Amino acid sequence: PPGSVFKMIVTAAGLQEGSLTPMDRVYCNGEYTSGTRTWKDWKPGGHGHVDLRGAVVQSCDVFFYQYGLKVGPEAIARYARAFGLGDATGVDLPGEKPGLVPSPEGRKERGRPWHSGDTLNMSIGQGALLVTPIQVARMTAAIANGGVLWKPRLIQRVERPDGKLAYSESTRMNGQV
C-alpha cells in the first residue's frame, strides 16, 4: 500500500469530478466513525479545522476519510488507473508487478461486496491497494509535470551533444558525478 502519497489521487479525482473544492473544510478531532467502527487519524487529538490545502500539507486522514466517501470508490479507482497505478509501467526490468487498484466492480466479480470501510482505507492509501515504488515515482512525476504519464526508462550513460560523457552509472558509483 502506498500510504499518504495516494491522497493526491483522491484530491485529483475530487477536484476534477467536482465532489471536492479547495474551500472544503472538516473538523478533525483525530477520529472518524463509520457504522460501528471508529477510524483513527495518524495524529492523536487530530488536526482541528482543515481545508483541502491543510489536509494535504498535514496529511489529515479524517479529511480524506470524509472526502474519499464523497468522491466515491469508482472515481478514485478510475483516477488511480489514469495515473498509471494498477498496471505495469513497462520499465526495462524483468518481472515487474502490476500492483492492484481495488474497485467495487472487481470485488463484485469475485463475489465479495464492497464496504464503506474499503473506501475509507483506499482514501488514505491503505487496504487492498498495492503499488510499486516506480509507479509512485511515475505518478508523482505526472503531477509535477502537468499530467504527462511517461514510460520510465533506466539509463547507464548520458552523452552531451559534443560526445562527452555527462553521466555514467560507473562514474556515479565511483563518486565522479
Coordinates of C-alpha atoms in Angstrom, one line a residue:
P1 CA 0.0 0.0 0.0
P2 CA 1.4 3.4 -0.9
G3 CA 0.0 5.3 2.1
S4 CA -0.5 9.0 2.2
V5 CA 1.0 9.8 -1.3
F6 CA -2.2 8.2 -2.6
K7 CA -4.2 11.2 -1.1
M8 CA -3.1 13.1 -4.2
I9 CA -5.1 10.7 -6.3
V10 CA -8.2 11.3 -4.1
T11 CA -7.6 15.1 -4.4
A12 CA -7.3 15.0 -8.2
A13 CA -10.4 12.8 -8.5
G14 CA -12.4 15.0 -6.2
L15 CA -11.4 18.3 -7.8
Q16 CA -11.9 17.0 -11.4
E17 CA -15.2 15.3 -10.6
G18 CA -16.5 18.3 -8.7
S19 CA -17.0 16.5 -5.4
L20 CA -14.2 18.4 -3.7
T21 CA -13.2 22.1 -3.8
P22 CA -10.2 23.9 -2.3
M23 CA -12.5 25.6 0.2
D24 CA -14.0 22.4 1.6
R25 CA -13.3 22.1 5.3
V26 CA -13.6 19.5 8.1
Y27 CA -13.0 19.4 11.8
C28 CA -10.6 16.7 12.6
N29 CA -10.7 15.5 16.2
G30 CA -8.4 12.5 15.5
E31 CA -11.1 10.0 14.6
Y32 CA -14.0 9.3 12.2
T33 CA -16.9 7.0 12.9
S34 CA -18.4 5.0 10.1
G35 CA -21.0 2.4 11.1
T36 CA -19.9 0.7 14.2
R37 CA -16.2 1.3 13.6
T38 CA -14.0 4.3 14.5
W39 CA -11.2 5.1 12.1
K40 CA -8.2 6.9 13.7
D41 CA -6.2 9.7 12.2
W42 CA -2.4 9.3 12.4
K43 CA -2.3 12.4 14.8
P44 CA -3.9 11.6 18.2
G45 CA -6.2 14.5 19.0
G46 CA -6.5 15.5 15.4
H47 CA -5.6 18.5 13.3
G48 CA -8.5 20.8 14.2
H49 CA -10.2 22.7 11.3
V50 CA -8.5 21.9 7.9
D51 CA -9.3 22.8 4.4
L52 CA -8.0 20.9 1.3
R53 CA -4.6 22.5 1.4
G54 CA -4.2 22.0 5.1
A55 CA -5.3 18.4 4.7
V56 CA -2.7 17.7 2.1
V57 CA 0.0 19.6 4.0
Q58 CA -0.8 17.8 7.3
S59 CA -1.8 14.5 5.7
C60 CA -5.1 14.6 7.6
D61 CA -6.6 11.1 7.5
V62 CA -10.0 12.3 8.8
F63 CA -10.4 14.8 5.9
F64 CA -9.6 12.1 3.4
Y65 CA -11.9 9.6 5.0
Q66 CA -14.8 12.0 4.6
Y67 CA -14.0 13.2 1.2
G68 CA -13.0 9.8 -0.1
L69 CA -16.6 8.7 0.6
K70 CA -17.9 11.8 -1.3
V71 CA -15.6 11.2 -4.2
G72 CA -16.5 7.6 -4.3
P73 CA -14.5 4.4 -4.8
E74 CA -15.3 4.2 -8.6
A75 CA -13.9 7.6 -9.3
I76 CA -10.9 7.0 -7.0
A77 CA -10.1 3.8 -8.8
R78 CA -10.6 5.3 -12.2
Y79 CA -8.1 8.2 -11.4
A80 CA -5.6 5.8 -9.8
R81 CA -5.5 3.9 -13.1
A82 CA -5.3 7.1 -15.1
F83 CA -2.2 7.9 -13.1
G84 CA -0.7 4.5 -14.0
L85 CA -1.4 2.6 -10.8
G86 CA -2.5 -1.0 -11.0
D87 CA -0.7 -1.6 -14.3
A88 CA 3.0 -2.4 -15.1
T89 CA 4.9 0.7 -16.2
G90 CA 6.8 -1.1 -18.9
V91 CA 10.2 -0.2 -17.3
D92 CA 13.2 -2.2 -18.6
L93 CA 13.2 -4.6 -15.7
P94 CA 12.2 -8.2 -15.8
G95 CA 9.3 -9.4 -13.6
E96 CA 7.7 -6.0 -13.0
K97 CA 4.5 -6.4 -10.9
P98 CA 1.3 -4.5 -11.9
G99 CA 0.0 -3.8 -8.4
L100 CA -3.7 -3.7 -7.6
V101 CA -6.3 -0.9 -7.7
P102 CA -9.4 -2.4 -5.9
S103 CA -12.8 -1.4 -7.0
P104 CA -16.4 -2.2 -6.2
E105 CA -16.9 -3.8 -9.6
G106 CA -13.8 -6.0 -9.2
R107 CA -15.0 -7.2 -5.8
K108 CA -18.5 -7.9 -7.1
E109 CA -17.0 -10.1 -9.9
R110 CA -15.2 -12.1 -7.2
G111 CA -18.3 -12.4 -5.1
R112 CA -17.1 -10.1 -2.3
P113 CA -19.1 -7.0 -1.6
W114 CA -17.5 -3.6 -1.3
H115 CA -17.9 -1.8 2.1
S116 CA -17.5 1.8 3.1
G117 CA -14.5 0.7 5.1
D118 CA -12.8 -0.4 1.8
T119 CA -13.3 3.2 0.6
L120 CA -12.0 4.7 3.8
N121 CA -8.9 2.5 3.6
M122 CA -8.3 3.3 0.0
S123 CA -8.8 7.1 0.6
I124 CA -5.6 7.1 2.7
G125 CA -3.7 4.7 0.5
Q126 CA -4.2 1.6 2.6
G127 CA -6.2 -1.6 2.4
A128 CA -6.1 -3.8 -0.7
L129 CA -4.4 -1.1 -2.8
L130 CA -0.9 -2.2 -4.0
V131 CA 1.6 -0.2 -6.0
T132 CA 5.3 -0.4 -6.8
P133 CA 7.9 2.3 -6.0
I134 CA 8.3 3.1 -9.7
Q135 CA 4.6 3.5 -10.1
V136 CA 4.6 6.1 -7.3
A137 CA 7.6 7.9 -8.9
R138 CA 5.7 7.9 -12.2
M139 CA 2.5 9.2 -10.6
T140 CA 4.4 11.9 -8.7
A141 CA 6.2 13.0 -11.9
A142 CA 2.9 13.2 -13.7
I143 CA 1.5 15.5 -11.0
A144 CA 4.7 17.7 -11.2
N145 CA 4.9 17.9 -14.9
G146 CA 1.3 18.9 -15.6
G147 CA -0.2 15.4 -16.2
V148 CA 2.0 13.6 -18.7
L149 CA 2.4 10.0 -17.8
W150 CA 5.8 8.9 -19.1
K151 CA 7.1 5.4 -19.5
P152 CA 10.1 5.2 -17.1
R153 CA 13.5 4.4 -18.5
L154 CA 16.6 3.2 -16.8
I155 CA 19.9 4.6 -18.2
Q156 CA 23.5 3.7 -18.0
R157 CA 25.0 6.8 -19.6
V158 CA 24.2 10.2 -21.0
E159 CA 26.3 11.9 -23.6
R160 CA 26.4 15.7 -24.3
P161 CA 25.9 16.8 -27.9
D162 CA 29.7 17.1 -28.3
G163 CA 30.0 13.4 -27.4
K164 CA 31.5 14.0 -24.0
L165 CA 30.2 11.9 -21.1
A166 CA 27.6 13.8 -18.9
Y167 CA 26.6 10.8 -16.8
S168 CA 27.6 7.2 -16.4
E169 CA 26.4 4.6 -13.9
S170 CA 30.1 3.5 -13.5
T171 CA 31.3 7.1 -12.8
R172 CA 28.4 7.7 -10.4
M173 CA 29.3 4.5 -8.5
N174 CA 32.9 5.8 -8.2
G175 CA 31.8 9.2 -6.9
Q176 CA 32.9 11.0 -10.0
V177 CA 29.5 12.5 -11.0

